[in-house]
Amino acid sequence: MRAVRAVSAVRDVHARTVAAPAAVVGALLDRLGGESDPLFPAPVWPPMRFDRPLGVGADGGHGFIRYRVAAYEPGRRIRFCFTGGESGWHEVTVRPLGPGSCRVEHVLESRLPPLQRLMWSLGIRAVHGTVVAEIFDNIERAATGRTPAPVRRSARVRLLHRLLWDRPRAVPLPATARLAHSAFPHTDFQDAWQLELRPGMPQEPEAWQGVLGRSGFPVRGRTENEILLGEDARHLDFRASVHVADGRVTLGTVVRIHHTAGRLYFAVVRRAHPFLARMMLRRFHRRLALAAPSAGERESARG
């Protein structure tokens, strides 16, 4: 006999009444997943992105959650069907309650095997509820100009948020990081770690100057998209480049070693350097995302 895998049904509903016409809220909904998305709570959470403009058949998702647009009624309703092995859907609807108010509802239905159901119960449900509440907050900010009481992220959500944050990847030192490339006549070591910028994150290198913490390293140079920090010592000289361009931030390091003692010293430091560089970039990336204006605040400022 063929084994039947046990699954559990999940249904999760969130709704809010918004003191704005349904047409106004619906117009905001139609921009979901676009370049100037006024609703999805990025940069605190990974942005919603699709492979084409919002419409039936558009593939995408946010973070590791993947889905496809299965139904779209402009200004009224969007349904997303999960892809990538997960069964179910989630949808957002806008229903008028009168000339000056409407009801926004988000419904999720899914059938989960035991392990995924456990993950849903232990953490994903809380994260999902927080993201939906922050979407509703952005709807209110953008549609009414008023700022609702901010969502309180539970200790569990904050922990998962920290654990799931983007991780830097190793890349070549960008060719346009000219200050780093010209820092020394020759270099004995160089590396670079990179993260994508999320919508709403600062794009000025000066905003990223604190990536090295409270080190107090002097600034050695600035350009439009790069700031160079560093220090010279008897055993070696180093420069740290913070390069912001093309929707990415890159933390690069170049080192010049003076003599044998410097080589011995750096042989030890080099083992810890990749871990420390990744940790500092990841931590500061998250800090700036948490401090950035929400999508609703950015929309109100544009307004």
CSV table of C-alpha atoms in Angstrom, one decimal:
chain,number,residue,atom,x,y,z
A,1,MET,CA,0.0,0.0,0.0
A,2,ARG,CA,1.1,3.5,-0.7
A,3,ALA,CA,1.9,5.5,2.4
A,4,VAL,CA,-0.2,8.6,3.0
A,5,ARG,CA,1.6,11.6,4.5
A,6,ALA,CA,-0.4,13.2,7.4
A,7,VAL,CA,-1.1,16.8,6.9
A,8,SER,CA,-2.8,19.5,9.0
A,9,ALA,CA,-4.9,22.4,7.8
A,10,VAL,CA,-3.9,25.9,8.9
A,11,ARG,CA,-6.2,28.9,8.6
A,12,ASP,CA,-5.1,32.3,9.8
A,13,VAL,CA,-7.2,35.5,9.5
A,14,HIS,CA,-6.3,39.1,10.2
A,15,ALA,CA,-8.5,42.1,9.5
A,16,ARG,CA,-8.6,45.8,10.2
A,17,THR,CA,-11.0,48.7,9.5
A,18,VAL,CA,-9.3,51.6,7.9
A,19,ALA,CA,-10.7,55.1,7.9
A,20,ALA,CA,-10.1,55.7,4.2
A,21,PRO,CA,-12.2,55.0,1.1
A,22,ALA,CA,-11.8,51.6,-0.4
A,23,ALA,CA,-10.6,53.2,-3.7
A,24,VAL,CA,-7.7,54.8,-1.9
A,25,VAL,CA,-6.6,51.7,-0.1
A,26,GLY,CA,-7.1,49.6,-3.3
A,27,ALA,CA,-4.8,51.9,-5.2
A,28,LEU,CA,-2.1,51.2,-2.6
A,29,LEU,CA,-2.7,47.5,-2.8
A,30,ASP,CA,-2.1,47.6,-6.6
A,31,ARG,CA,1.5,48.7,-5.9
A,32,LEU,CA,2.3,45.7,-3.7
A,33,GLY,CA,5.6,44.2,-4.8
A,34,GLY,CA,6.5,47.1,-7.0
A,35,GLU,CA,9.6,49.4,-6.9
A,36,SER,CA,7.8,51.9,-4.7
A,37,ASP,CA,5.7,49.5,-2.7
A,38,PRO,CA,4.0,51.5,0.0
A,39,LEU,CA,2.8,48.6,2.1
A,40,PHE,CA,5.1,45.7,2.5
A,41,PRO,CA,7.3,46.3,5.6
A,42,ALA,CA,10.7,46.5,4.1
A,43,PRO,CA,13.5,47.0,5.1
A,44,VAL,CA,12.7,45.4,8.4
A,45,TRP,CA,11.5,42.3,6.5
A,46,PRO,CA,12.7,41.0,3.1
A,47,PRO,CA,10.8,42.9,0.4
A,48,MET,CA,8.1,41.3,-1.8
A,49,ARG,CA,9.4,40.9,-5.3
A,50,PHE,CA,8.0,39.4,-8.5
A,51,ASP,CA,9.5,38.5,-11.9
A,52,ARG,CA,7.0,40.8,-13.7
A,53,PRO,CA,4.5,43.5,-12.9
A,54,LEU,CA,1.7,42.5,-10.5
A,55,GLY,CA,-0.8,40.3,-12.3
A,56,VAL,CA,-1.9,36.7,-12.7
A,57,GLY,CA,1.1,34.4,-13.2
A,58,ALA,CA,3.7,36.7,-11.6
A,59,ASP,CA,6.2,34.6,-9.7
A,60,GLY,CA,8.0,35.7,-6.6
A,61,GLY,CA,7.7,36.0,-2.8
A,62,HIS,CA,9.5,37.5,0.1
A,63,GLY,CA,12.5,35.9,1.8
A,64,PHE,CA,12.3,32.1,1.6
A,65,ILE,CA,8.5,32.1,1.2
A,66,ARG,CA,7.7,31.6,-2.5
A,67,TYR,CA,4.3,32.1,-4.3
A,68,ARG,CA,2.6,33.0,-7.5
A,69,VAL,CA,-0.2,35.4,-8.2
A,70,ALA,CA,-3.2,33.2,-8.8
A,71,ALA,CA,-6.0,35.8,-8.9
A,72,TYR,CA,-6.0,39.6,-9.2
A,73,GLU,CA,-8.9,42.0,-9.1
A,74,PRO,CA,-7.3,45.5,-9.3
A,75,GLY,CA,-8.1,47.6,-6.2
A,76,ARG,CA,-9.9,44.7,-4.5
A,77,ARG,CA,-8.2,41.4,-4.2
A,78,ILE,CA,-4.9,39.6,-4.7
A,79,ARG,CA,-4.5,35.8,-4.1
A,80,PHE,CA,-1.1,34.2,-4.0
A,81,CYS,CA,-0.7,30.4,-4.3
A,82,PHE,CA,2.3,28.9,-2.6
A,83,THR,CA,5.0,27.3,-4.7
A,84,GLY,CA,8.1,25.4,-3.9
A,85,GLY,CA,6.4,22.4,-2.4
A,86,GLU,CA,4.0,24.1,0.0
A,87,SER,CA,0.3,23.7,-0.5
A,88,GLY,CA,-2.1,26.5,0.0
A,89,TRP,CA,-2.7,30.2,-0.6
A,90,HIS,CA,-2.9,33.6,1.1
A,91,GLU,CA,-4.8,36.6,-0.1
A,92,VAL,CA,-5.5,40.3,0.6
A,93,THR,CA,-8.9,41.8,0.1
A,94,VAL,CA,-10.3,45.4,0.4
A,95,ARG,CA,-14.1,45.7,1.0
A,96,PRO,CA,-15.9,49.1,1.3
A,97,LEU,CA,-17.8,49.8,4.5
A,98,GLY,CA,-19.0,53.2,3.4
A,99,PRO,CA,-17.8,56.3,1.6
A,100,GLY,CA,-15.0,56.9,4.0
A,101,SER,CA,-13.9,53.5,5.4
A,102,CYS,CA,-13.1,50.0,4.3
A,103,ARG,CA,-12.1,46.6,5.7
A,104,VAL,CA,-8.8,45.1,4.8
A,105,GLU,CA,-8.5,41.4,5.4
A,106,HIS,CA,-5.6,38.9,5.0
A,107,VAL,CA,-6.4,35.2,5.0
A,108,LEU,CA,-3.9,32.3,4.8
A,109,GLU,CA,-4.9,28.7,4.3
A,110,SER,CA,-2.4,25.9,4.0
A,111,ARG,CA,-2.0,22.1,4.5
A,112,LEU,CA,1.2,21.3,6.3
A,113,PRO,CA,3.0,18.0,7.1
A,114,PRO,CA,3.9,17.5,10.8
A,115,LEU,CA,7.3,19.1,10.7
A,116,GLN,CA,6.1,22.2,8.9
A,117,ARG,CA,3.1,22.4,11.2
A,118,LEU,CA,5.5,22.3,14.2
A,119,MET,CA,7.6,25.1,12.7
A,120,TRP,CA,4.4,27.1,12.1
A,121,SER,CA,3.3,26.7,15.7
A,122,LEU,CA,6.8,27.5,17.2
A,123,GLY,CA,7.7,30.6,15.2
A,124,ILE,CA,6.3,31.2,11.7
A,125,ARG,CA,2.8,32.0,12.9
A,126,ALA,CA,4.1,34.8,15.2
A,127,VAL,CA,6.4,36.2,12.4
A,128,HIS,CA,3.5,36.0,9.9
A,129,GLY,CA,1.1,37.8,12.2
A,130,THR,CA,3.7,40.5,12.9
A,131,VAL,CA,4.4,41.1,9.2
A,132,VAL,CA,0.6,41.3,8.4
A,133,ALA,CA,0.1,43.8,11.3
A,134,GLU,CA,2.9,45.9,9.9
A,135,ILE,CA,1.3,45.8,6.5
A,136,PHE,CA,-1.9,47.1,8.0
A,137,ASP,CA,0.0,49.8,9.8
A,138,ASN,CA,1.5,51.0,6.5
A,139,ILE,CA,-1.9,51.0,4.9
A,140,GLU,CA,-3.2,53.3,7.7
A,141,ARG,CA,-0.1,55.6,7.4
A,142,ALA,CA,-0.3,55.9,3.7
A,143,ALA,CA,-4.1,56.1,3.3
A,144,THR,CA,-4.9,58.4,6.3
A,145,GLY,CA,-1.6,60.1,7.2
A,146,ARG,CA,-2.1,59.0,10.8
A,147,THR,CA,0.4,56.9,12.6
A,148,PRO,CA,-1.1,53.9,14.5
A,149,ALA,CA,0.5,52.5,17.6
A,150,PRO,CA,3.4,50.5,16.4
A,151,VAL,CA,3.3,46.7,16.4
A,152,ARG,CA,5.1,45.2,19.4
A,153,ARG,CA,7.4,42.5,18.2
A,154,SER,CA,7.5,39.7,20.7
A,155,ALA,CA,10.7,38.2,22.1
A,156,ARG,CA,10.2,35.2,19.9
A,157,VAL,CA,9.8,37.3,16.8
A,158,ARG,CA,12.8,39.4,17.6
A,159,LEU,CA,14.9,36.3,18.1
A,160,LEU,CA,13.8,34.8,14.8
A,161,HIS,CA,14.3,38.1,13.0
A,162,ARG,CA,17.9,38.2,14.2
A,163,LEU,CA,18.6,34.5,13.3
A,164,LEU,CA,17.1,34.8,9.8
A,165,TRP,CA,18.7,38.0,8.9
A,166,ASP,CA,20.6,38.1,5.5
A,167,ARG,CA,24.2,36.7,5.6
A,168,PRO,CA,27.0,38.5,3.7
A,169,ARG,CA,28.6,36.7,0.7
A,170,ALA,CA,32.2,36.8,-0.4
A,171,VAL,CA,32.7,38.8,-3.5
A,172,PRO,CA,35.7,40.4,-5.4
A,173,LEU,CA,36.5,43.9,-4.2
A,174,PRO,CA,34.4,46.0,-6.6
A,175,ALA,CA,36.3,47.6,-9.4
A,176,THR,CA,34.6,50.9,-8.6
A,177,ALA,CA,36.0,50.9,-5.0
A,178,ARG,CA,38.8,53.0,-6.3
A,179,LEU,CA,40.0,54.2,-2.9
A,180,ALA,CA,40.6,50.7,-1.7
A,181,HIS,CA,42.3,49.6,-4.9
A,182,SER,CA,44.6,52.6,-4.8
A,183,ALA,CA,45.2,52.6,-1.0
A,184,PHE,CA,48.7,51.0,-1.3
A,185,PRO,CA,51.2,50.5,-4.1
A,186,HIS,CA,50.8,46.8,-3.4
A,187,THR,CA,48.7,44.7,-1.1
A,188,ASP,CA,49.4,41.5,0.7
A,189,PHE,CA,45.8,40.7,1.4
A,190,GLN,CA,42.3,41.8,0.3
A,191,ASP,CA,38.8,40.5,0.6
A,192,ALA,CA,35.2,41.8,0.4
A,193,TRP,CA,31.8,40.9,1.8
A,194,GLN,CA,28.5,42.1,0.4
A,195,LEU,CA,24.8,42.4,1.2
A,196,GLU,CA,21.8,43.6,-0.8
A,197,LEU,CA,20.3,46.8,0.3
A,198,ARG,CA,16.6,46.6,1.1
A,199,PRO,CA,14.1,49.3,0.0
A,200,GLY,CA,14.4,52.3,2.3
A,201,MET,CA,17.9,51.6,3.5
A,202,PRO,CA,20.4,54.5,3.3
A,203,GLN,CA,22.5,54.6,0.1
A,204,GLU,CA,25.1,57.2,1.3
A,205,PRO,CA,28.5,55.7,2.4
A,206,GLU,CA,28.6,58.0,5.4
A,207,ALA,CA,25.5,56.3,6.9
A,208,TRP,CA,27.6,53.0,6.9
A,209,GLN,CA,30.7,54.5,8.6
A,210,GLY,CA,29.8,52.9,11.9
A,211,VAL,CA,30.0,49.4,10.4
A,212,LEU,CA,33.3,48.9,12.3
A,213,GLY,CA,31.7,49.7,15.6
A,214,ARG,CA,33.4,52.1,18.1
A,215,SER,CA,36.9,51.5,16.6
A,216,GLY,CA,37.4,55.2,15.9
A,217,PHE,CA,39.6,54.5,12.8
A,218,PRO,CA,40.3,57.7,11.0
A,219,VAL,CA,38.7,58.4,7.6
A,220,ARG,CA,41.3,58.2,4.9
A,221,GLY,CA,39.2,59.2,1.9
A,222,ARG,CA,35.7,59.7,0.6
A,223,THR,CA,34.0,59.5,-2.8
A,224,GLU,CA,30.4,59.6,-3.9
A,225,ASN,CA,29.9,55.9,-3.2
A,226,GLU,CA,32.9,54.9,-1.0
A,227,ILE,CA,34.4,55.8,2.4
A,228,LEU,CA,37.8,54.5,3.3
A,229,LEU,CA,38.9,54.0,7.0
A,230,GLY,CA,42.2,52.7,8.2
A,231,GLU,CA,45.2,52.8,10.4
A,232,ASP,CA,49.0,52.4,9.9
A,233,ALA,CA,51.1,50.5,12.4
A,234,ARG,CA,54.7,49.3,12.6
A,235,HIS,CA,53.8,45.7,11.6
A,236,LEU,CA,51.1,46.4,9.0
A,237,ASP,CA,48.8,49.0,7.5
A,238,PHE,CA,45.1,48.3,6.8
A,239,ARG,CA,42.2,50.0,5.1
A,240,ALA,CA,38.5,49.2,5.3
A,241,SER,CA,36.4,50.3,2.4
A,242,VAL,CA,32.6,50.7,2.7
A,243,HIS,CA,31.3,50.8,-0.9
A,244,VAL,CA,27.6,51.5,-1.6
A,245,ALA,CA,26.4,51.1,-5.2
A,246,ASP,CA,24.0,49.3,-7.5
A,247,GLY,CA,21.7,48.3,-4.6
A,248,ARG,CA,24.5,46.7,-2.5
A,249,VAL,CA,26.8,47.5,0.3
A,250,THR,CA,30.3,46.0,0.3
A,251,LEU,CA,32.8,45.9,3.2
A,252,GLY,CA,36.3,45.4,1.8
A,253,THR,CA,39.7,45.1,3.5
A,254,VAL,CA,43.1,45.7,2.1
A,255,VAL,CA,46.3,45.0,4.0
A,256,ARG,CA,50.0,45.9,3.5
A,257,ILE,CA,52.5,43.9,5.7
A,258,HIS,CA,55.8,45.5,6.6
A,259,HIS,CA,58.0,42.6,7.8
A,260,THR,CA,58.2,39.1,9.2
A,261,ALA,CA,56.7,40.0,12.5
A,262,GLY,CA,53.8,41.5,10.7
A,263,ARG,CA,53.3,38.4,8.6
A,264,LEU,CA,53.2,36.2,11.8
A,265,TYR,CA,50.8,38.6,13.4
A,266,PHE,CA,48.5,38.7,10.4
A,267,ALA,CA,48.6,34.9,10.0
A,268,VAL,CA,46.8,34.8,13.3
A,269,VAL,CA,44.4,37.7,12.6
A,270,ARG,CA,43.6,36.3,9.2
A,271,ARG,CA,41.8,33.3,10.7
A,272,ALA,CA,39.3,35.5,12.7
A,273,HIS,CA,39.0,38.2,10.1
A,274,PRO,CA,36.3,36.7,7.8
A,275,PHE,CA,34.1,35.9,10.8
A,276,LEU,CA,34.5,39.4,12.3
A,277,ALA,CA,33.9,41.2,8.9
A,278,ARG,CA,30.7,39.2,8.2
A,279,MET,CA,29.5,39.7,11.7
A,280,MET,CA,30.1,43.5,11.7
A,281,LEU,CA,28.5,44.0,8.3
A,282,ARG,CA,25.5,41.8,9.1
A,283,ARG,CA,24.9,43.5,12.5
A,284,PHE,CA,25.1,47.0,11.1
A,285,HIS,CA,23.0,46.1,8.1
A,286,ARG,CA,20.2,45.0,10.4
A,287,ARG,CA,20.6,48.0,12.7
A,288,LEU,CA,20.1,50.4,9.8
A,289,ALA,CA,17.1,48.5,8.6
A,290,LEU,CA,15.4,48.6,12.0
A,291,ALA,CA,16.1,52.4,12.2
A,292,ALA,CA,14.9,53.2,8.6
A,293,PRO,CA,11.4,54.7,7.9
A,294,SER,CA,8.7,52.2,7.2
A,295,ALA,CA,7.1,51.8,3.8
A,296,GLY,CA,4.1,53.8,5.0
A,297,GLU,CA,6.2,56.6,6.3
A,298,ARG,CA,8.2,56.8,3.1
A,299,GLU,CA,4.9,57.0,1.1
A,300,SER,CA,3.6,59.7,3.4
A,301,ALA,CA,6.8,61.7,2.9
A,302,ARG,CA,6.5,61.4,-0.8
A,303,GLY,CA,2.8,62.5,-0.6
